Coordinates of C-alpha atoms and ligand atoms in Angstrom, one line a residue:
M1 CA 0.0 0.1 0.2
A2 CA 1.3 3.7 -0.7
S3 CA 1.7 5.2 2.0
R4 CA -0.3 8.7 2.3
P5 CA 1.4 12.0 2.9
I6 CA 1.3 12.5 6.4
P7 CA -0.1 16.6 7.8
T8 CA 2.3 18.8 8.4
S9 CA 0.7 20.3 11.0
V10 CA -1.7 18.8 14.0
D11 CA -2.9 19.7 17.5
T12 CA -0.9 16.4 18.8
V13 CA 1.7 13.7 17.9
I14 CA 1.8 10.6 20.1
V15 CA 4.8 8.5 19.5
G16 CA 4.6 5.1 18.8
N17 CA 0.9 3.2 18.1
G18 CA 0.7 0.0 20.7
P19 CA -1.9 -0.3 23.2
S20 CA -1.9 3.2 24.5
A21 CA -1.7 5.2 21.7
L22 CA -4.8 3.7 20.4
I23 CA -6.7 4.4 23.2
L24 CA -5.6 7.6 23.0
S25 CA -6.7 7.9 19.4
Y26 CA -10.0 6.8 19.9
V27 CA -11.1 9.4 22.8
L28 CA -9.1 12.4 21.0
H29 CA -11.4 11.1 17.9
G30 CA -14.3 12.5 20.3
N31 CA -15.4 9.4 22.0
I32 CA -15.6 10.4 25.6
P33 CA -15.5 8.1 28.4
Y34 CA -18.8 8.6 31.0
Y35 CA -19.9 7.7 34.6
N36 CA -23.3 5.4 33.7
P37 CA -24.8 5.1 36.5
A38 CA -27.0 2.3 35.5
K39 CA -24.0 0.2 36.0
P40 CA -23.5 1.2 39.7
H41 CA -20.0 0.6 41.0
P42 CA -19.5 -2.0 43.6
D43 CA -17.5 1.0 45.7
P44 CA -20.2 3.1 47.0
I45 CA -17.7 5.9 47.4
L46 CA -16.9 6.2 43.9
H47 CA -20.3 6.1 43.0
T48 CA -21.7 8.5 44.8
K49 CA -19.1 10.7 43.6
L50 CA -19.8 9.8 40.0
S51 CA -23.6 9.8 40.0
P52 CA -25.8 10.6 38.5
S53 CA -23.5 10.8 35.3
C54 CA -20.1 12.1 35.2
C55 CA -18.1 12.9 32.3
L56 CA -14.2 11.1 33.4
L57 CA -12.6 13.2 31.6
N58 CA -13.3 16.0 34.5
I59 CA -13.0 14.1 36.8
N60 CA -11.1 15.1 40.7
I61 CA -8.6 12.0 40.3
P62 CA -6.9 12.4 44.1
D63 CA -10.5 13.1 45.2
L64 CA -12.1 10.0 43.5
T65 CA -9.0 7.7 44.7
A66 CA -7.8 9.3 48.3
H67 CA -9.8 6.4 49.6
F68 CA -8.2 3.2 47.9
A69 CA -4.8 2.4 49.8
A70 CA -7.6 1.5 53.1
S71 CA -10.5 0.6 50.6
R72 CA -11.3 -3.4 51.8
L73 CA -11.5 -3.8 47.9
S74 CA -7.7 -4.5 47.7
Y75 CA -7.3 -1.8 44.7
S76 CA -3.7 -2.2 43.2
T77 CA -1.2 0.0 45.6
Q78 CA 2.1 -0.4 42.4
A79 CA -0.2 1.3 39.5
L80 CA -0.6 5.1 39.3
P81 CA -3.7 6.0 41.0
V82 CA -5.4 7.1 37.8
N83 CA -4.0 3.7 35.8
V84 CA -5.9 2.1 38.9
L85 CA -9.2 4.2 39.4
L86 CA -9.7 3.3 35.6
D87 CA -9.6 0.3 36.0
T88 CA -11.7 -0.5 38.6
L89 CA -14.6 1.4 36.7
L90 CA -13.9 -0.1 33.2
R91 CA -13.8 -4.0 34.9
P92 CA -15.3 -3.4 38.5
L93 CA -13.9 -6.0 40.9
A94 CA -12.4 -8.1 38.0
D95 CA -9.2 -9.6 40.4
T96 CA -11.9 -11.0 42.6
D97 CA -15.2 -11.8 40.9
P98 CA -14.7 -11.7 37.3
E99 CA -18.3 -12.8 36.6
G100 CA -20.1 -9.9 39.3
Y101 CA -20.1 -6.6 37.5
A102 CA -20.7 -5.1 34.3
S103 CA -18.2 -1.8 33.4
C104 CA -19.5 1.4 34.8
V105 CA -18.0 3.1 31.7
E106 CA -19.7 4.3 28.7
W107 CA -17.8 6.2 25.5
R108 CA -19.8 8.8 24.1
L109 CA -19.4 9.6 20.7
E110 CA -19.4 14.0 20.6
E111 CA -17.6 14.8 17.1
D112 CA -17.3 18.6 18.3
R113 CA -14.4 17.3 20.9
K114 CA -12.5 15.9 18.7
V115 CA -8.8 16.5 18.0
R116 CA -6.4 16.6 15.3
H117 CA -3.7 14.1 16.1
L118 CA -1.2 11.7 15.2
V119 CA 0.3 8.4 15.7
L120 CA 3.3 7.6 14.2
G121 CA 4.5 3.9 15.1
N122 CA 7.8 2.5 13.4
T123 CA 6.1 -1.0 13.0
A124 CA 4.6 -2.7 10.2
Q125 CA 0.9 -2.7 11.6
A126 CA -0.8 -1.3 14.7
G127 CA -0.2 -2.8 17.7
G128 CA 3.0 -1.3 19.2
Q129 CA 5.4 -4.5 20.8
W130 CA 2.9 -6.6 19.7
A131 CA 3.4 -6.4 16.4
D132 CA 7.2 -7.3 16.5
N133 CA 8.6 -10.5 17.3
P134 CA 12.3 -10.3 18.5
V135 CA 13.3 -13.7 19.6
S136 CA 12.4 -16.9 17.7
A137 CA 10.0 -17.8 20.8
S138 CA 6.6 -17.9 18.0
W139 CA 3.6 -16.0 18.0
D140 CA 1.6 -18.9 19.4
I141 CA 3.0 -18.1 23.2
G142 CA 0.3 -17.4 25.5
T143 CA -0.5 -14.4 26.5
L144 CA -0.1 -13.3 30.5
S145 CA -3.3 -11.8 31.0
Y146 CA -6.5 -13.3 30.5
S147 CA -8.5 -11.7 27.1
E148 CA -10.6 -9.3 28.9
M149 CA -7.7 -7.4 30.1
L150 CA -6.1 -7.3 26.2
S151 CA -9.4 -5.5 25.4
L152 CA -8.9 -1.6 24.0
P153 CA -12.6 0.2 24.0
G154 CA -15.1 0.5 21.2
Y155 CA -14.2 -2.9 20.2
T156 CA -13.8 -5.4 22.7
F157 CA -11.0 -8.5 22.3
D158 CA -14.3 -11.1 23.0
D159 CA -15.8 -9.4 19.9
H160 CA -13.0 -9.8 17.8
Y161 CA -13.0 -13.1 18.9
R162 CA -16.8 -13.5 17.7
K163 CA -15.8 -12.2 14.9
T164 CA -13.0 -14.3 13.7
H165 CA -14.1 -17.8 16.0
G166 CA -18.2 -17.2 15.4
G167 CA -18.7 -18.0 19.1
P168 CA -17.5 -16.4 22.7
V169 CA -14.0 -16.6 24.0
P170 CA -13.8 -19.7 26.1
D171 CA -13.5 -19.2 30.2
F172 CA -9.7 -18.3 31.0
Y173 CA -8.5 -17.3 27.5
R174 CA -4.8 -16.7 27.3
P175 CA -4.6 -15.8 23.4
P176 CA -1.5 -16.6 21.9
R177 CA 0.1 -13.7 20.7
G178 CA -0.2 -13.6 17.1
E179 CA -4.1 -13.6 17.6
V180 CA -3.4 -9.9 19.8
A181 CA -1.3 -8.8 16.9
A182 CA -4.1 -8.9 14.9
Y183 CA -6.7 -7.6 17.3
L184 CA -5.0 -4.5 17.7
A185 CA -4.0 -4.6 13.5
T186 CA -7.4 -4.5 12.5
Y187 CA -8.5 -2.7 15.5
P188 CA -7.8 1.3 14.0
S189 CA -10.4 0.4 10.9
V190 CA -13.2 -1.1 13.1
V191 CA -13.7 1.7 15.2
G192 CA -12.9 4.2 12.5
I193 CA -9.4 5.7 13.7
A194 CA -6.9 4.8 11.0
D195 CA -7.0 8.1 9.4
S196 CA -4.6 9.8 12.2
I197 CA -2.6 5.8 13.0
Y198 CA 0.6 5.5 10.7
T199 CA 2.7 2.7 10.5
N200 CA 6.3 2.1 9.6
E201 CA 7.7 5.7 10.2
E202 CA 10.8 6.1 12.8
V203 CA 9.9 9.6 14.7
Q204 CA 13.1 11.4 15.3
D205 CA 14.6 14.7 15.9
I206 CA 12.0 16.3 18.4
S207 CA 12.5 20.1 19.6
R208 CA 10.4 22.3 21.0
V209 CA 9.9 25.5 19.0
D210 CA 7.9 28.5 20.2
D211 CA 4.9 27.5 20.1
G212 CA 4.8 23.6 20.4
F213 CA 7.2 21.1 18.9
H214 CA 8.7 19.8 15.5
I215 CA 9.5 16.9 14.7
G216 CA 12.5 16.7 13.0
S217 CA 12.2 13.8 10.5
H218 CA 9.0 14.4 9.4
N219 CA 8.8 18.2 9.8
I220 CA 5.7 18.4 12.3
S221 CA 4.5 20.7 14.0
C222 CA 2.5 20.2 16.9
K223 CA 1.2 21.4 20.1
N224 CA 1.1 18.5 22.2
L225 CA 3.3 15.4 22.5
V226 CA 2.5 12.4 23.6
L227 CA 4.9 9.6 24.8
A228 CA 3.6 6.3 24.1
S229 CA 7.4 4.6 22.6
G230 CA 7.1 1.8 25.4
T231 CA 10.0 0.3 26.9
F232 CA 10.2 -3.4 25.2
S233 CA 11.6 -1.9 21.6
N234 CA 15.1 -3.3 22.5
L235 CA 16.6 -6.5 23.9
I236 CA 19.4 -5.8 26.1
P237 CA 22.2 -6.6 24.3
P238 CA 24.6 -9.0 25.3
R239 CA 28.0 -7.6 26.7
P240 CA 31.6 -7.0 24.6
L241 CA 32.8 -10.3 25.3
L242 CA 29.8 -12.0 23.7
R243 CA 29.1 -10.0 20.4
P244 CA 30.7 -11.8 18.6
L245 CA 28.3 -15.1 19.5
N246 CA 26.1 -12.7 17.4
A247 CA 28.1 -13.6 14.4
L248 CA 26.1 -17.9 15.1
P249 CA 23.0 -18.8 12.9
Q250 CA 19.7 -17.8 14.4
P251 CA 18.7 -20.7 16.3
N252 CA 16.8 -23.6 13.3
H253 CA 15.5 -27.4 13.8
T254 CA 18.2 -28.7 12.1
S255 CA 21.2 -27.0 14.5
E256 CA 23.2 -29.8 16.0
A257 CA 24.6 -28.6 18.7
P258 CA 23.0 -27.0 21.6
L259 CA 20.8 -24.1 22.2
L260 CA 22.0 -21.9 24.2
V261 CA 19.9 -19.7 26.5
V262 CA 20.7 -16.4 28.6
G263 CA 18.0 -15.4 30.8
S264 CA 15.5 -16.1 33.7
G265 CA 12.2 -14.6 32.7
F266 CA 9.4 -15.1 30.7
T267 CA 11.1 -14.6 27.5
A268 CA 14.2 -17.1 28.6
A269 CA 11.0 -19.5 29.7
D270 CA 9.1 -18.9 25.7
V271 CA 12.4 -19.5 24.1
I272 CA 12.9 -22.8 25.8
I273 CA 9.1 -23.8 26.0
F274 CA 8.9 -23.4 22.1
T275 CA 12.6 -25.3 21.5
L276 CA 11.9 -28.8 19.6
P277 CA 11.6 -31.5 22.8
T278 CA 14.5 -33.3 21.2
R279 CA 16.9 -30.1 21.0
K280 CA 19.5 -29.9 23.2
I281 CA 19.5 -26.8 25.9
I282 CA 21.8 -25.1 27.9
H283 CA 20.3 -22.5 29.8
I284 CA 22.2 -19.7 32.2
F285 CA 20.1 -17.9 34.5
K286 CA 20.7 -15.9 37.1
W287 CA 19.5 -17.6 40.6
D288 CA 18.6 -15.5 43.1
P289 CA 15.4 -16.3 45.1
E290 CA 15.8 -14.1 48.1
D291 CA 17.0 -10.7 46.3
H292 CA 16.0 -11.3 42.9
P293 CA 13.8 -14.3 42.3
S294 CA 12.8 -15.2 38.8
P295 CA 9.4 -13.7 37.7
L296 CA 8.8 -17.4 36.9
R297 CA 8.3 -18.0 40.7
A298 CA 5.1 -17.1 40.5
C299 CA 3.8 -18.7 38.0
H300 CA 0.7 -21.1 39.5
P301 CA 1.5 -25.1 37.5
R302 CA -2.4 -25.3 36.9
A303 CA -2.6 -21.5 35.2
Y304 CA 0.6 -21.2 33.6
P305 CA 2.2 -24.8 33.4
E306 CA 4.6 -24.1 31.1
Y307 CA 6.5 -21.4 33.7
A308 CA 5.5 -23.4 36.2
G309 CA 7.7 -26.1 34.7
V310 CA 10.8 -24.5 33.8
Y311 CA 10.8 -22.5 36.4
R312 CA 11.0 -26.2 38.7
R313 CA 14.0 -27.4 36.4
M314 CA 15.7 -24.0 37.3
K315 CA 15.5 -24.8 40.5
L316 CA 16.6 -28.3 40.4
A317 CA 20.1 -27.1 39.0
A318 CA 20.1 -24.9 41.3
Q319 CA 19.7 -27.5 44.1
D320 CA 21.7 -29.5 42.2
A321 CA 24.5 -26.9 42.1
Q322 CA 24.5 -26.8 45.6
G323 CA 24.9 -30.0 45.9
P324 CA 22.9 -33.2 47.1
Q325 CA 20.0 -32.2 49.0
G326 CA 17.7 -34.7 49.5
T327 CA 14.7 -32.8 47.7
T328 CA 15.5 -33.8 44.5
S329 CA 14.8 -36.2 43.5
A330 CA 11.3 -36.4 45.0
M331 CA 10.7 -32.9 42.9
R332 CA 11.8 -34.7 39.6
T333 CA 9.3 -37.3 40.1
K334 CA 6.4 -34.8 41.3
K335 CA 3.5 -35.7 39.4
A336 CA 4.5 -33.8 36.3
N337 CA 2.4 -31.7 33.8
P338 CA 1.7 -33.0 30.0
F339 CA 4.2 -29.9 29.1
F340 CA 6.9 -31.7 31.1
K341 CA 6.6 -35.1 30.4
E342 CA 7.3 -34.6 26.6
R343 CA 10.8 -33.6 27.3
N344 CA 13.0 -35.8 28.3
W345 CA 14.6 -32.8 30.9
D346 CA 17.4 -34.8 32.1
Q347 CA 18.5 -35.5 29.2
V348 CA 18.0 -32.2 27.0
Y349 CA 18.0 -29.9 29.3
E350 CA 21.3 -28.3 31.6
G351 CA 20.4 -25.6 34.3
L352 CA 23.7 -24.0 35.0
P353 CA 23.2 -20.5 37.3
N354 CA 24.6 -17.9 38.0
T355 CA 27.5 -19.2 35.5
C356 CA 29.8 -16.7 34.2
I357 CA 30.8 -16.9 30.2
K358 CA 34.5 -16.3 30.4
N359 CA 35.9 -17.1 26.8
V360 CA 33.9 -17.6 23.3
E361 CA 35.8 -18.9 20.4
L362 CA 34.1 -19.0 17.2
Y363 CA 34.3 -21.5 14.6
D364 CA 32.3 -23.0 11.6
G365 CA 29.1 -21.9 12.5
S366 CA 29.9 -22.6 15.9
A367 CA 31.0 -21.4 19.7
L368 CA 33.5 -22.9 22.2
L369 CA 32.5 -21.3 25.5
T370 CA 34.4 -21.3 28.5
L371 CA 32.1 -21.1 31.4
E372 CA 32.8 -20.5 35.2
T373 CA 30.1 -21.8 37.4
A374 CA 28.6 -20.7 40.4
N375 CA 31.6 -22.8 42.5
G376 CA 33.6 -21.8 40.5
N377 CA 34.4 -25.1 38.4
S378 CA 35.4 -24.3 35.1
I379 CA 33.5 -26.6 32.1
Q380 CA 33.7 -25.7 28.5
R381 CA 30.3 -26.1 26.3
K382 CA 30.0 -26.1 22.5
I383 CA 26.7 -24.6 21.1
S384 CA 25.4 -23.5 17.6
N385 CA 23.4 -20.7 18.3
I386 CA 22.4 -18.6 21.3
E387 CA 19.2 -16.8 22.3
Y388 CA 19.9 -14.0 25.0
V389 CA 17.4 -12.7 26.3
I390 CA 17.9 -10.5 30.1
G391 CA 15.3 -8.6 29.4
R392 CA 14.2 -5.6 27.2
R393 CA 14.5 -1.7 27.0
G394 CA 13.1 1.5 25.2
S395 CA 14.7 3.8 24.0
L396 CA 13.9 7.9 23.8
S397 CA 16.4 9.3 21.5
Y398 CA 13.9 10.4 19.5
L399 CA 13.8 13.7 21.6
D400 CA 16.5 16.3 22.1
E401 CA 19.0 16.4 24.8
S402 CA 16.6 19.0 26.5
I403 CA 13.5 17.9 26.2
A404 CA 14.7 14.9 27.4
R405 CA 16.6 16.7 30.5
D406 CA 13.3 18.2 31.2
I407 CA 11.5 14.8 31.1
G408 CA 13.9 13.8 33.9
A409 CA 15.4 10.9 31.1
L410 CA 18.8 12.0 31.2
E411 CA 19.9 11.8 35.1
D412 CA 23.4 9.7 34.7
Q413 CA 25.7 11.6 32.1
I414 CA 24.7 8.8 29.9
P415 CA 23.4 10.8 26.4
I416 CA 20.0 9.6 25.4
N417 CA 20.7 8.3 22.2
K418 CA 22.8 5.1 24.2
A419 CA 20.3 4.9 27.2
L420 CA 17.7 1.8 27.9
I421 CA 14.5 3.2 28.9
S422 CA 12.7 1.0 31.7
G423 CA 9.5 1.3 33.0
H424 CA 11.6 3.2 36.4
T425 CA 13.1 5.5 34.4
L426 CA 10.7 8.0 34.2
R427 CA 8.4 6.9 36.8
P428 CA 9.6 9.3 39.7
K429 CA 8.4 12.2 36.8
V430 CA 5.3 10.3 36.3
E431 CA 4.2 10.2 39.9
Q432 CA 4.1 13.8 40.3
S433 CA 2.2 14.3 37.2
L434 CA 2.3 12.2 34.0
E435 CA 2.5 15.5 32.1
V436 CA 5.9 15.4 32.5
A437 CA 7.2 18.7 31.0
L438 CA 5.1 21.4 30.1
N439 CA 2.5 20.1 26.9
V440 CA 4.5 16.3 27.0
F441 CA 2.4 13.1 28.7
V442 CA 3.7 9.3 28.7
T443 CA 1.0 6.6 28.4
G444 CA 2.0 3.1 28.6
S445 CA 4.5 1.1 29.7
L446 CA 6.6 3.9 30.0
T447 CA 5.0 5.3 32.8
G448 CA 5.4 2.3 34.8
D449 CA 2.6 0.7 34.6
S450 CA 3.0 -1.8 31.6
L451 CA -0.3 -3.8 31.4
I452 CA -2.9 -2.9 29.2
R453 CA -4.9 -2.7 31.8
F454 CA -3.6 0.2 33.6
A455 CA -3.0 1.8 30.2
Y456 CA -6.5 3.9 29.7
G457 CA -5.6 5.6 33.1
G458 CA -3.1 7.8 32.0
C459 CA -4.6 7.9 28.5
V460 CA -7.5 9.4 30.1
F461 CA -5.8 11.9 31.8
A462 CA -3.7 13.2 28.5
A463 CA -7.1 13.8 26.8
R464 CA -8.2 16.0 29.5
E465 CA -5.2 18.3 29.1
I466 CA -5.1 18.1 25.2
M467 CA -8.9 18.6 25.2
R468 CA -8.8 21.6 27.3
P469 CA -9.5 24.8 26.1
S470 CA -6.1 26.7 26.0
G471 CA -6.4 29.5 28.3
S472 CA -7.3 27.0 31.1
R473 CA -4.5 24.7 30.7
S474 CA -2.6 24.4 34.2
G475 CA 0.8 23.4 33.0
T476 CA 2.7 20.6 34.6
S477 CA 0.6 21.2 38.2
S478 CA -2.1 18.6 37.7
S479 CA -0.7 15.9 39.7
T480 CA -1.4 12.1 40.1
P481 CA 0.2 11.3 43.4
S482 CA 1.0 7.7 43.7
A483 CA -0.3 5.8 46.5
S484 CA 3.3 4.2 46.9
S485 CA 6.5 4.4 45.5
E486 CA 8.2 1.7 44.9
S487 CA 11.8 0.9 46.1
L488 CA 14.2 0.6 43.1
S489 CA 16.5 -2.0 43.0
T490 CA 19.9 -1.2 41.5
A491 CA 21.8 -4.8 39.6
P492 CA 24.8 -5.7 41.7
S493 CA 28.1 -4.7 39.5
S494 CA 29.5 -8.6 39.4
Q495 CA 30.1 -9.5 35.9
L496 CA 27.4 -12.3 35.6
D497 CA 25.8 -12.4 31.9
L498 CA 22.3 -12.8 34.1
Q499 CA 23.3 -9.4 35.0
L500 CA 22.8 -5.7 33.1
P501 CA 25.0 -5.0 30.7
T502 CA 27.1 -1.9 31.9
Q503 CA 27.2 0.3 28.7
G504 CA 23.7 2.4 29.0
A505 CA 21.7 4.2 31.1
V506 CA 20.2 0.6 32.6
I507 CA 18.3 2.2 35.3
S508 CA 17.3 -0.8 37.4
A509 CA 16.6 -4.3 37.1
G510 CA 13.0 -4.2 38.9
G511 CA 9.7 -3.5 37.8
H512 CA 6.6 -4.5 36.4
S513 CA 5.7 -5.4 40.4
D514 CA 2.0 -5.0 38.4
L515 CA 1.9 -7.9 36.7
N516 CA 1.2 -10.0 39.8
L517 CA -2.4 -8.0 39.5
D518 CA -3.8 -10.2 37.3
K519 CA -5.4 -11.7 40.2
K520 CA -8.0 -13.6 38.0
A521 CA -5.5 -16.2 37.3
R522 CA -5.3 -16.6 41.7
A523 CA -9.1 -17.0 41.6
Y524 CA -8.6 -20.1 39.0
A525 CA -5.5 -21.6 40.6
S526 CA -7.6 -21.3 43.8
D527 CA -4.5 -20.7 46.1
Q528 CA -2.4 -17.9 47.4
E529 CA 0.8 -18.5 45.2
I530 CA 0.1 -16.5 42.6
G531 CA 0.9 -12.8 43.3
K532 CA 3.3 -13.8 46.5
C533 CA 5.8 -12.4 44.0
D534 CA 6.4 -8.7 44.7
M535 CA 9.3 -8.3 42.3
W536 CA 9.2 -9.1 38.8
P537 CA 12.3 -8.5 38.1
E538 CA 13.1 -8.9 34.5
P539 CA 9.6 -10.4 33.3
W540 CA 10.2 -9.8 29.0
Ligands
LIG601 C1 6.5 -10.0 25.5 C2 5.6 -9.5 26.1 C3 4.2 -9.6 26.8 C4 3.4 -8.9 27.5 N1 2.4 -9.5 28.0 C5 1.5 -8.7 28.1 C6 0.7 -9.6 28.5 O1 -0.3 -10.4 29.1 N2 -0.7 -8.2 29.0 C7 -0.8 -7.5 29.2 O2 -1.4 -6.2 29.3 N3 0.7 -6.5 28.7 C8 1.5 -7.4 28.0 N4 2.7 -7.3 27.6 C9 2.9 -5.4 28.2 C10 2.8 -4.4 27.4 O3 3.5 -3.2 28.0 C11 1.8 -3.7 27.1 O4 0.9 -4.7 26.7 C12 1.6 -2.7 25.6 O5 2.1 -3.4 24.3 C13 1.7 -1.6 25.8 O6 1.9 -0.5 25.0 P1 2.8 0.6 24.9 O7 1.2 1.6 24.0 O8 3.3 1.1 26.4 O9 2.9 0.5 23.7 P2 3.7 -0.6 23.2 O10 3.4 -1.8 22.7 O11 5.0 -1.1 23.6 O12 4.5 0.1 22.2 C14 5.0 1.1 21.7 C15 5.9 1.5 20.4 O13 6.5 2.6 19.9 C16 7.2 2.1 18.8 N5 8.1 3.1 19.0 C17 9.2 3.3 19.5 N6 10.7 4.3 19.4 C18 9.6 4.7 18.0 C19 9.8 6.0 17.2 N7 11.1 6.9 17.2 N8 9.1 6.1 16.6 C20 8.0 5.2 15.8 N9 8.2 4.2 16.6 C21 8.3 4.0 17.9 C22 8.1 0.8 19.9 O14 8.7 0.1 18.6 C23 6.9 0.2 19.8 O15 6.4 -0.9 18.5 C24 3.8 -7.5 27.2 C25 5.1 -6.9 26.8 C26 5.9 -7.6 26.8 C27 7.1 -7.4 25.9
LIG602 C1 8.8 21.9 6.4 O1 7.2 22.4 6.4 C2 7.1 24.4 5.9 C3 5.7 24.1 6.8 O2 4.6 23.7 7.6 C4 7.8 24.6 4.7 O3 7.9 25.9 4.9 C5 9.3 23.8 5.0 O4 10.0 24.5 3.4 C6 9.3 22.0 4.8 N1 10.4 22.3 5.0 C7 11.2 20.8 4.7 C8 12.6 20.6 4.5 O5 10.6 20.1 3.8
LIG603 C1 20.3 -23.8 10.2 O1 21.2 -24.1 11.5 C2 22.8 -25.1 11.1 C3 23.9 -24.6 11.9 O2 23.3 -23.9 12.9 C4 23.0 -23.9 9.3 O3 24.4 -25.2 8.6 C5 21.9 -24.3 8.0 O4 22.5 -23.2 7.7 C6 20.3 -23.6 9.0 N1 19.2 -23.8 8.3 C7 18.3 -22.1 8.5 C8 17.4 -22.6 6.9 O5 19.0 -21.4 8.0

């Protein structure tokens, strides 16, 4: 399809075309959220304050969320209050009583409130990181969230599923990644916002000018800038010693020597799960259950059998590394789930906790690695491919230094084009206000609340400010105080491969504590295992 010309002067430019950009575009098209008193929220305080019918772009956020911390309805204390508010209005008690309450939000089209805007994203189709597939693990991976947590306004995932499958979404459905990508790709045309959405556009070179911003790469002028570029576009690169391994071929089914997987999070697990059951795997991972538990630990075997299975193998490997402990054989024979049985783990999987790659020799499309194990032994292993998946980061290199400094993205002395942006980078600013500098807004995973269900609040906040008649804007004073500020943890600076590379501004190894809020999984597994883990060190 020939690319459409892009207008050169608009009110608002949104960088990125992931879920949060799409939600915001829906609102800026004049779809205004209202509280629907006919579907009262189970929290009487919210219901009283929002009745009889209230436009959710005119709400006083601190007033509506002040009681959350003390409420018996157990609201999240990790996500931003405005994100928790919109989430609970859209899906009341979703975590504890999934079928009990209808959405309290009604979207009304008000043409006169439309705002001229552009959504510019670098992926081939709308959907942001869902449209990308940076590792060999495939489109078949099930999402972590249940499908109703992945819906955008105006056309739910269930609507999409009915259209494509001819029936409703099954209970407790975690769709394959590819199905979510297809849903997001088709969303703009179904809800009528495609006119503003541009794909394959790499935004660069944004600077502040007298009356707003100039987008150098596209010669566009705008008054408001929305950063919706996410924190997952780049895999954290290997440290210099390991870079030659990039020359190894992509993993494929014919490779002979083992595949090396480095990483302890979901992406590493995805790679293992989607490797042929007969292929040998060497798995190097960080094992620090006290201070930096793998996010896989919180996966209950019934809700997430594959992830729990990989975690069990990691745990066994860690116990083996410490010498015979007695519990091991019991764990080995513990009733295995179907996923587990299809692989002869003792033969194909070698887990190496806290192991460091000391030397790399490449020859003939394979590599000989010298490794130092947790107990200091030196061993050698031959591999034919590597998947280095210790986490992902975003980049704000499309901003000039002065905007980057204004919004608090330049704490360290690292230039913005080298800085690796995590959910923690902008968090301190975001907790003050989602307007991180005059007329600059942040949405989506960049706010530090990465789940789609928590993207609505930031979008409603940005839309409210953007739609305010100019003159009644109060600059950056509208604050969104957070119910709690997470403590940031920094990776210790040893040279284990599981830790973050020292080049680039790696802000923190923590994050994604919000994931444990998909508590429907807990209801399903009906015990307390899920959600115990408050730290999700390198989930993706
Ligand atoms: C592997 C994985 C699995 C996940 N699973 C779930 C899940 O099950 N449930 C859930 O709720 N969330 C999940 N998430 C969290 C994820 O943050 C959200 O689903 C969602 O994608 C966040 O949307 P966003 O709007 O922040 O933008 P993103 O989806 O992060 O998209 C931002 C886009 O902006 C693009 N971009 C960056 N810079 C530029 C530029 N200069 N010019 C143009 N475009 C640019 C990026 O390439 C990217 O495509 C997952 C994340 C990952 C990585
Ligand atoms: C950029 O756009 C302005 C009008 O908005 C135009 O005058 C100028 O020539 C354009 N510059 C380039 C390099 O295209
Ligand atoms: C698969 O991997 C092997 C060895 O690693 C390589 O020789 C071969 O070219 C690869 N095949 C494809 C289709 O990439």
